[in-house]
Coordinates of C-alpha atoms and ligand atoms in Angstrom, one line a residue:
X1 CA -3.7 0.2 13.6
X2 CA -1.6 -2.9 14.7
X3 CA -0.3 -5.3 11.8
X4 CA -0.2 -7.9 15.0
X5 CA -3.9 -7.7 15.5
X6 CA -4.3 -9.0 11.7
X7 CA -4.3 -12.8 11.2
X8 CA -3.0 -15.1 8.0
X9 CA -4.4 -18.7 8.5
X10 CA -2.2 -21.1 7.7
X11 CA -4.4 -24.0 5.9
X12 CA -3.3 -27.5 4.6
X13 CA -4.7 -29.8 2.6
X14 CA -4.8 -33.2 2.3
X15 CA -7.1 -36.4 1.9
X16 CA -8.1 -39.6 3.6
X17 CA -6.8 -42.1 1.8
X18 CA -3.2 -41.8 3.5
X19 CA -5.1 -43.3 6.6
X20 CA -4.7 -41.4 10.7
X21 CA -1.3 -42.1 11.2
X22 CA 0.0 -39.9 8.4
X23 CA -2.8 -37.3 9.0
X24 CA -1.1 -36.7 12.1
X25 CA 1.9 -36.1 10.7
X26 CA 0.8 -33.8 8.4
X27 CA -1.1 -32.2 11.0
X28 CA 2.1 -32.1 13.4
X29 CA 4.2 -30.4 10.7
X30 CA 1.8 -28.0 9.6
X31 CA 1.8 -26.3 12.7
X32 CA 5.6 -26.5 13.3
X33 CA 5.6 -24.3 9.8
X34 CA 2.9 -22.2 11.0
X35 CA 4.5 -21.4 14.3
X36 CA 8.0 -20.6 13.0
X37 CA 6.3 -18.4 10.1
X38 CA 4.3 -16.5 13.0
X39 CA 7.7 -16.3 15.1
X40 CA 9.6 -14.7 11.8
X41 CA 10.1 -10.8 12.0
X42 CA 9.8 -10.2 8.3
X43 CA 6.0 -11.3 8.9
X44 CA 4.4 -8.8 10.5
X45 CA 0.8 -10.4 10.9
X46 CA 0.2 -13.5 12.8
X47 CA 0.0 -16.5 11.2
X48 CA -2.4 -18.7 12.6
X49 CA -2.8 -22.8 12.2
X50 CA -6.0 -24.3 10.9
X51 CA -7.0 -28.1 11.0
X52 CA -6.0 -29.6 8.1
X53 CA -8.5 -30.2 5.4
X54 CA -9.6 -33.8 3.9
X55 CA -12.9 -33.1 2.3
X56 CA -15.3 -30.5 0.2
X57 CA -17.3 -29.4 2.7
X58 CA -14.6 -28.6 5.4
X59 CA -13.1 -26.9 2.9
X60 CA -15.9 -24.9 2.0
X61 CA -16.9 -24.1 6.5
X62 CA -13.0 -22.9 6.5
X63 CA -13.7 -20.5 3.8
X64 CA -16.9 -19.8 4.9
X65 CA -14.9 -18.8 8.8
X66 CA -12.3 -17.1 6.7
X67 CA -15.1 -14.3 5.2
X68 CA -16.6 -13.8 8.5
X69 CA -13.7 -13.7 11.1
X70 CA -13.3 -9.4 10.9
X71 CA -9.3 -10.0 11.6
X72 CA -8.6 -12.3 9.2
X73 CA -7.0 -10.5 5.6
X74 CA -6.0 -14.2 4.2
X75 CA -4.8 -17.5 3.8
X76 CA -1.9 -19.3 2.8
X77 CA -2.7 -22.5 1.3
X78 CA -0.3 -25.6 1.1
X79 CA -0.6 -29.0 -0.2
X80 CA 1.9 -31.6 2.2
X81 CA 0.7 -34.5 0.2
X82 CA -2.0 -34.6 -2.3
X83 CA -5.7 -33.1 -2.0
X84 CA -7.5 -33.6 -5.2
X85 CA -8.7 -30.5 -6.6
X86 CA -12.0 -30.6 -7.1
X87 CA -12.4 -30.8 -3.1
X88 CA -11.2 -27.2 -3.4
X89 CA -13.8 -25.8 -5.6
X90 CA -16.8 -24.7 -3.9
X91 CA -15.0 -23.3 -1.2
X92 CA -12.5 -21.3 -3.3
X93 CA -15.5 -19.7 -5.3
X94 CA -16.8 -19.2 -2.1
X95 CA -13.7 -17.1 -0.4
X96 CA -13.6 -13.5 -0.4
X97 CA -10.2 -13.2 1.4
X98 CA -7.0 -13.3 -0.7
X99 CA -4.5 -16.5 -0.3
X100 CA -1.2 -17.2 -1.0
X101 CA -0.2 -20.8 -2.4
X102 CA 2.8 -22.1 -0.9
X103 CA 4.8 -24.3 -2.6
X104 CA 7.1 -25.8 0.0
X105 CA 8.1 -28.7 2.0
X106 CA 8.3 -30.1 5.6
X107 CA 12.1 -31.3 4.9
X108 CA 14.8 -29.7 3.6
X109 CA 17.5 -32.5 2.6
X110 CA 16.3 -35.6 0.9
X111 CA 17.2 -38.3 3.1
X112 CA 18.7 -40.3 0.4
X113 CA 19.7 -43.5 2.6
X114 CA 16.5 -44.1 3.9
X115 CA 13.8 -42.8 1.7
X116 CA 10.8 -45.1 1.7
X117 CA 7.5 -45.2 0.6
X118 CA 6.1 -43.9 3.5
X119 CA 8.2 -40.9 3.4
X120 CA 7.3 -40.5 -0.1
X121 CA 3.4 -40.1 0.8
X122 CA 3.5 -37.9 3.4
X123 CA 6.0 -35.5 1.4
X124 CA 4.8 -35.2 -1.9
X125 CA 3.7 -31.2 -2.1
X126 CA 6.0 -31.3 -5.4
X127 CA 2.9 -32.6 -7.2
X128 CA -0.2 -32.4 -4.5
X129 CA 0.9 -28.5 -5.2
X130 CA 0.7 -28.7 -8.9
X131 CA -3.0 -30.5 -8.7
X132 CA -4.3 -27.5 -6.5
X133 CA -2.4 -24.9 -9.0
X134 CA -4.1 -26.2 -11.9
X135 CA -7.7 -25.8 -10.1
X136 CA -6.6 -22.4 -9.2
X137 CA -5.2 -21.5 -12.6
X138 CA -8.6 -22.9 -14.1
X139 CA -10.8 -20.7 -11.7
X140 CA -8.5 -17.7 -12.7
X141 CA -8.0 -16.9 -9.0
X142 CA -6.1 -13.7 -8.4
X143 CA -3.1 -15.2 -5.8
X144 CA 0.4 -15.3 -5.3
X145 CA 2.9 -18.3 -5.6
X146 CA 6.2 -18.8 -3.2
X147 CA 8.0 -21.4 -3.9
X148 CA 10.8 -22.2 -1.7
X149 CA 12.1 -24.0 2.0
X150 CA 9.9 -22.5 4.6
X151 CA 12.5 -21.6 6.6
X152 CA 14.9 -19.6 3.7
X153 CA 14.6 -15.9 4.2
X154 CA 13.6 -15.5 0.7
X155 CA 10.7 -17.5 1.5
X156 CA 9.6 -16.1 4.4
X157 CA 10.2 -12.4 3.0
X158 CA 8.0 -13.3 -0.3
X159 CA 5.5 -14.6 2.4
X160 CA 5.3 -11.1 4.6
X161 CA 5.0 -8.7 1.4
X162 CA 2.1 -11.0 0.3
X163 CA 1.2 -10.3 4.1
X164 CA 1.5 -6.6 3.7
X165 CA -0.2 -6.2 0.5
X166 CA -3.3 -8.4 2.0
X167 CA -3.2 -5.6 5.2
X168 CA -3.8 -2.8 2.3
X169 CA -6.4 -4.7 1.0
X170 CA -8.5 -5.5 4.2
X171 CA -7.7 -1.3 4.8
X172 CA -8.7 -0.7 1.1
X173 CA -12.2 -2.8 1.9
X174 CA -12.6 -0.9 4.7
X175 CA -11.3 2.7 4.0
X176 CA -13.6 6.1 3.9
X177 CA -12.3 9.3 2.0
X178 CA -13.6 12.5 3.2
X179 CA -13.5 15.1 -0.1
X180 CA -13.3 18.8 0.9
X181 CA -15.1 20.1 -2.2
X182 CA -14.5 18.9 -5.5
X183 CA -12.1 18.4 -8.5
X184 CA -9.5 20.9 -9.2
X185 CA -11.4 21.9 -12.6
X186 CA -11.2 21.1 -15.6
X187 CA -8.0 18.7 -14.8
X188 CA -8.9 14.7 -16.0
X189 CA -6.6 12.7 -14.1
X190 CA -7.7 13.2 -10.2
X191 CA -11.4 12.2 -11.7
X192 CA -13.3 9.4 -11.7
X193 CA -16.4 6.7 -11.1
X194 CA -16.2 6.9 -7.3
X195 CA -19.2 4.4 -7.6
X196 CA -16.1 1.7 -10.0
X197 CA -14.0 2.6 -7.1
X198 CA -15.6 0.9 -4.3
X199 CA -17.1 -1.9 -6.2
X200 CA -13.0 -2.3 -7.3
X201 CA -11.6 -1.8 -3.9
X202 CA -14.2 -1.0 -1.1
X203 CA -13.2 2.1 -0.2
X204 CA -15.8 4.9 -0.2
X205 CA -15.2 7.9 -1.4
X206 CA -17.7 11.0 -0.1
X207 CA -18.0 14.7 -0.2
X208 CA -18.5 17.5 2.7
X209 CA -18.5 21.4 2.4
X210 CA -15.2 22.8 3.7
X211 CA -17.7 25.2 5.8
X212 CA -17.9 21.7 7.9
X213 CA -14.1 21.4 8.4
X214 CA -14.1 25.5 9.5
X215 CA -17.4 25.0 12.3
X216 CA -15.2 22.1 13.6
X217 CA -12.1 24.1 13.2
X218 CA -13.9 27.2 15.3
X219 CA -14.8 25.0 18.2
X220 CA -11.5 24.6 19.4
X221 CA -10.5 27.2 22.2
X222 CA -7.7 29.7 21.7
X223 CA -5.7 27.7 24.5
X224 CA -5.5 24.6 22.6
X225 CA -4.6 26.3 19.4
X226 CA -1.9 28.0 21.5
X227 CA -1.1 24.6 22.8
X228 CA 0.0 22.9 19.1
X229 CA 1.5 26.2 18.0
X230 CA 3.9 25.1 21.3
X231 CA 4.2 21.8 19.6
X232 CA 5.3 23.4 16.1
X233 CA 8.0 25.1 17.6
X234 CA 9.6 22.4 19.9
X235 CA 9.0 20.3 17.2
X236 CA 10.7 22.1 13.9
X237 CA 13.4 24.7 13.2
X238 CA 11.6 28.1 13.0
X239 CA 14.0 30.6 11.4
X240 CA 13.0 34.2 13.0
X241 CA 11.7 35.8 9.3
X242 CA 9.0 32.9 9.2
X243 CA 8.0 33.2 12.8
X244 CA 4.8 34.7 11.9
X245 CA 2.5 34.0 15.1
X246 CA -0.4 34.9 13.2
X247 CA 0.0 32.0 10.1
X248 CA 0.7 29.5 12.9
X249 CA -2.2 30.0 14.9
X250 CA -4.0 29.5 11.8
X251 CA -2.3 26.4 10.7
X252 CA -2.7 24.9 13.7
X253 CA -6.6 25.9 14.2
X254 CA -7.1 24.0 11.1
X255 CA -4.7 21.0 12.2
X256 CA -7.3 20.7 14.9
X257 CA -9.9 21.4 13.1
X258 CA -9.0 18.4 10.0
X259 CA -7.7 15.9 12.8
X260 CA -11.2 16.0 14.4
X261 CA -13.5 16.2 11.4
X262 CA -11.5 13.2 10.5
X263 CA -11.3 11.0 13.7
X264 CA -14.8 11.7 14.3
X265 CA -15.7 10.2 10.7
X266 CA -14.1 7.7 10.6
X267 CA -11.6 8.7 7.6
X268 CA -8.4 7.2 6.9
X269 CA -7.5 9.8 3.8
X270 CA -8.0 13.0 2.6
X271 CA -8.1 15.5 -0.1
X272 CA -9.0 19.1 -0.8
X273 CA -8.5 22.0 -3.4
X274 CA -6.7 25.2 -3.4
X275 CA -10.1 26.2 -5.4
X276 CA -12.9 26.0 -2.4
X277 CA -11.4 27.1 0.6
X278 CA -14.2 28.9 1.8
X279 CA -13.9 30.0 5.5
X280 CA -10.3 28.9 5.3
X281 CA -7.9 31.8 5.5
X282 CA -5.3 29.7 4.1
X283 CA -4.6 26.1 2.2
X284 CA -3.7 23.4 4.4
X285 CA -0.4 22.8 4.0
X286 CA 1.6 21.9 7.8
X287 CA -1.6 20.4 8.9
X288 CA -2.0 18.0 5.9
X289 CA 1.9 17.0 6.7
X290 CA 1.2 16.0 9.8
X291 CA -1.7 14.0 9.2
X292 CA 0.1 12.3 6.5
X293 CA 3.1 11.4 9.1
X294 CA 0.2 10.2 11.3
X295 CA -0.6 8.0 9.2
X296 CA -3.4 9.3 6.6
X297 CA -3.7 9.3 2.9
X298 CA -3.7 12.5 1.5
X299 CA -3.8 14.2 -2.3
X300 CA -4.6 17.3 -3.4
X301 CA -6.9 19.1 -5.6
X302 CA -9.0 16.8 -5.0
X303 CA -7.5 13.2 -6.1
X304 CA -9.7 10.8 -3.8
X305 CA -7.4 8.0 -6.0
X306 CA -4.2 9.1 -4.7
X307 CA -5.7 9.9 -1.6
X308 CA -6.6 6.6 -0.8
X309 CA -3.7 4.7 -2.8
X310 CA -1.3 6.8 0.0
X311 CA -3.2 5.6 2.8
X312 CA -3.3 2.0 1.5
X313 CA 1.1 2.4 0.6
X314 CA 1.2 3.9 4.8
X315 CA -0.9 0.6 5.7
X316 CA 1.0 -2.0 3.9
X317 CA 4.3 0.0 4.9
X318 CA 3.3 -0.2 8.5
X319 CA 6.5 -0.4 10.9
X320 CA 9.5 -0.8 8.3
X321 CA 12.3 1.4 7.3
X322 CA 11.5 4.8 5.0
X323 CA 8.4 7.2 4.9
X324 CA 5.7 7.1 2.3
X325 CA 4.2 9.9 0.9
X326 CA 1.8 12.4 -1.4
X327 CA 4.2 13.5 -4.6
X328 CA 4.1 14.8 -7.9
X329 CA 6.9 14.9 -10.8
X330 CA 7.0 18.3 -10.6
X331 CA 10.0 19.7 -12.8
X332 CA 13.3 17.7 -14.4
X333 CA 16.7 18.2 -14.4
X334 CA 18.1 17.4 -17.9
X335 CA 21.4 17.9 -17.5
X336 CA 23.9 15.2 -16.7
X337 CA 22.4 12.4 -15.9
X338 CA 18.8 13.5 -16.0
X339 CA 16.3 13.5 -13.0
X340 CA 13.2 14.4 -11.3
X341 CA 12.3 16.8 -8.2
X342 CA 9.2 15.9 -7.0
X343 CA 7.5 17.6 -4.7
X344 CA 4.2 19.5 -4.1
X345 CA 2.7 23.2 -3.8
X346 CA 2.6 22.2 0.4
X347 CA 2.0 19.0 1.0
X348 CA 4.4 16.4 1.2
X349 CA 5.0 14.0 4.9
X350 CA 7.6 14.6 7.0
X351 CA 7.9 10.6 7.0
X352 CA 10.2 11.4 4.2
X353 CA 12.2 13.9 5.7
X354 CA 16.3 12.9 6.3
X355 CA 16.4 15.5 8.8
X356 CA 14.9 18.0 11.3
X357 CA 11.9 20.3 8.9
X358 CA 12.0 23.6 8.8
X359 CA 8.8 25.2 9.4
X360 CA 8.5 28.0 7.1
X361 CA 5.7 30.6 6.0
X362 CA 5.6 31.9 2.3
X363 CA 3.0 33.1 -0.1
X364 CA 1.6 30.7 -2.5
X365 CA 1.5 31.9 -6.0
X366 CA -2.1 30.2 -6.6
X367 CA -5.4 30.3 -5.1
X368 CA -5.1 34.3 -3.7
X369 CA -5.1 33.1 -0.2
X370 CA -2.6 33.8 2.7
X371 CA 0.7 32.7 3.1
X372 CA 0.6 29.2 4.5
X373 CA 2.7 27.6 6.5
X374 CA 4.6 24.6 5.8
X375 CA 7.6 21.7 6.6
X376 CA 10.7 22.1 4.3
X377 CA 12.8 19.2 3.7
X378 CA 14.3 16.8 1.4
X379 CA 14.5 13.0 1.3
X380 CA 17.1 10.9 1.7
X381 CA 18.9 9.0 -0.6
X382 CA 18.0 4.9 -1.7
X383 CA 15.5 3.1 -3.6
X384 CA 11.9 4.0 -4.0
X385 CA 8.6 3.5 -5.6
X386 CA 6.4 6.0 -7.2
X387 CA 2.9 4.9 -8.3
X388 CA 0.0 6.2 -9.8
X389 CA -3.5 4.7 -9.9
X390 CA -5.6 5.9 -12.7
X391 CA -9.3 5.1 -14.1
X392 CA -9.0 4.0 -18.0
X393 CA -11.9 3.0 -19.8
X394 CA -12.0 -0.3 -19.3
X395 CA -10.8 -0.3 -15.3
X396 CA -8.2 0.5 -13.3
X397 CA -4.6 0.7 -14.0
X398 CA -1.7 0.8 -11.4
X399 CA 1.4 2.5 -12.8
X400 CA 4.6 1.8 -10.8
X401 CA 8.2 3.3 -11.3
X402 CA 11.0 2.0 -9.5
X403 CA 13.8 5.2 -8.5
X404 CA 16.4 6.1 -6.9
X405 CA 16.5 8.8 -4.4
X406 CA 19.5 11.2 -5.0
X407 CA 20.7 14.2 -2.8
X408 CA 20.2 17.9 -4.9
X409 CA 23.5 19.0 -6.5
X410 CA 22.9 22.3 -4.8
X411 CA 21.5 24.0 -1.6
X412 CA 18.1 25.1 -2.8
X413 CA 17.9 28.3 -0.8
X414 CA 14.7 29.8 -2.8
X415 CA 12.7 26.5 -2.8
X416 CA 10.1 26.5 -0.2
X417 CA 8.5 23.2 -0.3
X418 CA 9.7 20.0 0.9
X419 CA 11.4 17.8 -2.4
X420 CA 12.3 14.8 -3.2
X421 CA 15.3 14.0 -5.8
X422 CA 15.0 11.1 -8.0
X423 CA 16.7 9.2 -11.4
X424 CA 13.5 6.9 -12.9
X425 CA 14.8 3.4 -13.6
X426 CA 15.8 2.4 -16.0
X427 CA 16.4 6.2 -17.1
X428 CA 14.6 9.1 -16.8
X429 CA 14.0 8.9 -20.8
X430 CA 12.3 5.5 -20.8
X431 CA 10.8 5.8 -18.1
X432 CA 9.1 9.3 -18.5
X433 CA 8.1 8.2 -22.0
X434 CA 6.4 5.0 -20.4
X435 CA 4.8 6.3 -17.4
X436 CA 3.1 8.7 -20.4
X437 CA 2.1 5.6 -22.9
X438 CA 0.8 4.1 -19.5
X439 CA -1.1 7.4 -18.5
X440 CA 0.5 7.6 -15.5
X441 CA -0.6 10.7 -13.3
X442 CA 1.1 13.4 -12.2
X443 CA 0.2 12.9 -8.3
X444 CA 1.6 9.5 -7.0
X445 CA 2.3 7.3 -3.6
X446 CA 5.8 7.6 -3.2
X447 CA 7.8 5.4 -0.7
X448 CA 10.9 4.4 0.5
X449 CA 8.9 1.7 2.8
X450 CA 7.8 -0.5 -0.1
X451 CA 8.8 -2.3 -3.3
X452 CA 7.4 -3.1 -6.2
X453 CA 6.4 -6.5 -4.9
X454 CA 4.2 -4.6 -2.7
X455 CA 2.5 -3.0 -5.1
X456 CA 2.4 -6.0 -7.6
X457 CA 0.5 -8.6 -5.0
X458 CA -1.9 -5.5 -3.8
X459 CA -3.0 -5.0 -7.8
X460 CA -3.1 -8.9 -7.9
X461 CA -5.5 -9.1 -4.8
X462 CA -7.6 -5.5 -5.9
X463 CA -8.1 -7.5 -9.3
X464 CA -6.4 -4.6 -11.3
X465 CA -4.2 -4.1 -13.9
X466 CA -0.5 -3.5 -12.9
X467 CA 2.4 -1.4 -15.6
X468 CA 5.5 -1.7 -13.6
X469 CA 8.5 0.5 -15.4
X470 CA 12.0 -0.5 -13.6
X471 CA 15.7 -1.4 -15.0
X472 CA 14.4 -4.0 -17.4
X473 CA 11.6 -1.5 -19.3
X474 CA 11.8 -2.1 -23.2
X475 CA 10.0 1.0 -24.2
X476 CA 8.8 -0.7 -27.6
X477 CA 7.1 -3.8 -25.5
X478 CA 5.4 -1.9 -22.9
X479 CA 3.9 0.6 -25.9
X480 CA 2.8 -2.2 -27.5
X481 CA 1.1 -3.3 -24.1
X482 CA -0.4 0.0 -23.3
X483 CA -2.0 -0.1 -26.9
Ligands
MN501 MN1 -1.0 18.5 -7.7

């Protein structure tokens, strides 16, 4: 997938009272904006110009393109001069894509010497802007407002993580979730009305037998099992007590195996459980890496939620800086200044990784199966984002916490699964105490790609209810919130 091939339209409004002359101004400078927004690297979709709009019904025929053009994830709607509202109605209650209302302005500087009349008509987004917010506030649109100079960075960055989010939308509308047997059982969390989630977000959520995965896994020929086994060890440090021929040629049977069942669906995530692997000889563990670093969602024991929530974070994280992937608080450090490792029984992606993994076989303690082989690593330092998306009773609820990656204080010799280190913001004592008020999960998206603005502008667009716990978390408000 190719954030390039996904187009933002670039709408204006207007009215006809200004008379041809001016429309053609407006017209002009719309598409200078549009083309230096689609020439800015921080955008990575193209932005493409639309005519600009003077009455109802082209507004409602552009929304009505809008919902049928398969590349387009959105709109960003500005007001040069003023377009009354109620022009905007019908086709906003008609629009299915998300938009972002920009609040900006063809010049920079007011040219104080010369400032006429004429320039005050064609540049008067300061209020045309307000008319269409209040139609937009009255319809109780889900959007996002940038205010600012087109050309400012901050601007143009606010614009492409709106962009990004919008990209994890149109994959969230269009995502399918292959289950490999159920719900780890009895746990609540990783359940949930799969029939709520794709009414919420589109994506479909559907289980197969893992005796499906194993008949796809058996058709591939010793030689190409041999072949990826080749690729594990050009690929990975292999430390001569975990060369174990035998575990690789299993893992990588069932990394051919998963890879297929899922190309050949259609799937953009994943999950399994530890409790049906039936045919398997062991769980999934290098195999689900890789995937993951390929770019699938993936959670285990059976969390189609986080499953697809990682998949949407790897969409909207497409091409920048830092890895996303499966995690889970697994176990604090309380001394000093206190913090998290998070990690997983196998599967975290190698997206994360600072350095070269280690590819390493070791018995699990759960699930009575053999020793499965896995990457080891550990992150690398900086900012990051954990988030959780849970079912409550009355919808759903994203939970993010902004961290800080931090390096372990010690080698960690004994620990054979790939880690993450992290100190919650604003502390690991507020924050824990919140994600649990919230009823945060103990799975999560975690990424070093994304922000919470990401994440905020996705929940805005999905129509869902966003807790975000960072530096400025007051544990009393956000209880009161919760309750
Ligand atoms: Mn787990």
């Amino acid at each position: 997938m190719k954030l390039k091939d996904l187009e933002v339209w670039f709408v204006t409004g207007s009215q006809h009272l200004y008379g041809a002359k001016a429309l053609a101004h407006v017209a002009e400078n719309s598409q200078k904006i549009a083309a230096s927004l689609d020439a800015e690297s921080a955008i990575a979709v193209k932005i493409v110009f639309k005519p600009v709009l003077t009455t109802s019904d082209q507004v409602s025929d552009l929304c009505r393109q809008a919902n049928n053009a398969k590349n387009c994830i959105g709109l960003v709607l500005w007001m040069h001069t003023f377009s009354p509202a109620k022009m905007w109605i019908a086709g906003l209650k008609s629009l299915t894509r998300p938009f972002l209302h920009l609040h900006t302005q063809f010049n920079r500087e007011l040219p104080w010497s010369s400032i006429d009349m004429d320039f005050m008509n064609l540049n008067q987004a300061a209020h045309g802007d307000r008319e269409f917010g209040f139609i937009t506030a009255r319809l109780r649109l889900p959007r996002k407002v940038v205010v600012g100079f087109w050309q400012n960075a901050d601007t143009v960055a606010e614009i492409g993580t709106w962009a990004r989010a919008a990209a994890g939308w149109h994959e969230s509308e269009h995502l399918k979730v292959a289950r490999f047997g159920d719900n780890m059982r009895d746990v609540a969390v990783t359940e949930g009305n799969k029939v709520s989630a794709e009414i919420q977000f589109g994506f479909s959520v559907n289980g197969y037998g893992v005796g499906d995965l194993v008949d796809r896994m058996n058709q591939f020929s010793d030689s190409e099992v041999d072949k990826l086994v080749a690729e594990y060890r050009d690929s990975y440090t292999i430390a001569e007590k975990h060369n174990r021929p035998a575990s690789l040629l299993n893992a990588a049977r069932i990394e051919l195996g998963l890879r297929a069942f899922l190309e050949e669906g259609g799937f953009g995530a994943f999950t399994d459980t530890f409790q049906d692997l039936h045919g398997l000889e062991q769980l999934p563990g290098i195999a689900v890496q890789r995937l993951m670093a390929d770019g699938y969602g993936f959670a285990g024991e059976g969390d189609w939620k986080t499953a697809a929530l990682v998949r949407i974070m790897k969409v909207m994280a497409l091409g920048l800086k830092g890895g996303s992937s499966f995690m889970e608080d697994y176990t604090y450090d309380f001394s000093g200044t206190p913090k998290v490792l998070g990690s997983h029984m196998l599967e975290i992606c190698p997206s994360i990784a600072a350095a070269k993994p280690s590819l390493e076989v070791h018995p699990l303690g759960i699930g009575g199966k053999a020793d499965p082989a896995r990457l080891v690593f550990t992150a690398p330092s900086g900012p990051a984002v954990v988030a959780s998306l849970v079912e409550m009773r009355d919808g759903f609820r994203l939970v993010v916490n902004e961290v800080d990656v931090v390096q372990p204080e010690e080698d960690l010799p004994n620990l054979p699964v790939a880690r993450a280190v992290w100190l919650p913001r604003p502390s690991l004592k507020i924050a824990a105490a919140a994600w649990i008020y919230a009823g945060g999960a103990h799975h999560t998206g975690f990424s070093q790609a994304l922000t919470t603005e990401h994440l905020e502008d996705f929940a805005e667009i999905a129509g869902i209810e966003l807790i975000v716990i960072d530096a400025d978390t007051r544990l009393r408000q956000l209880r009161r919130r919760c309750r």
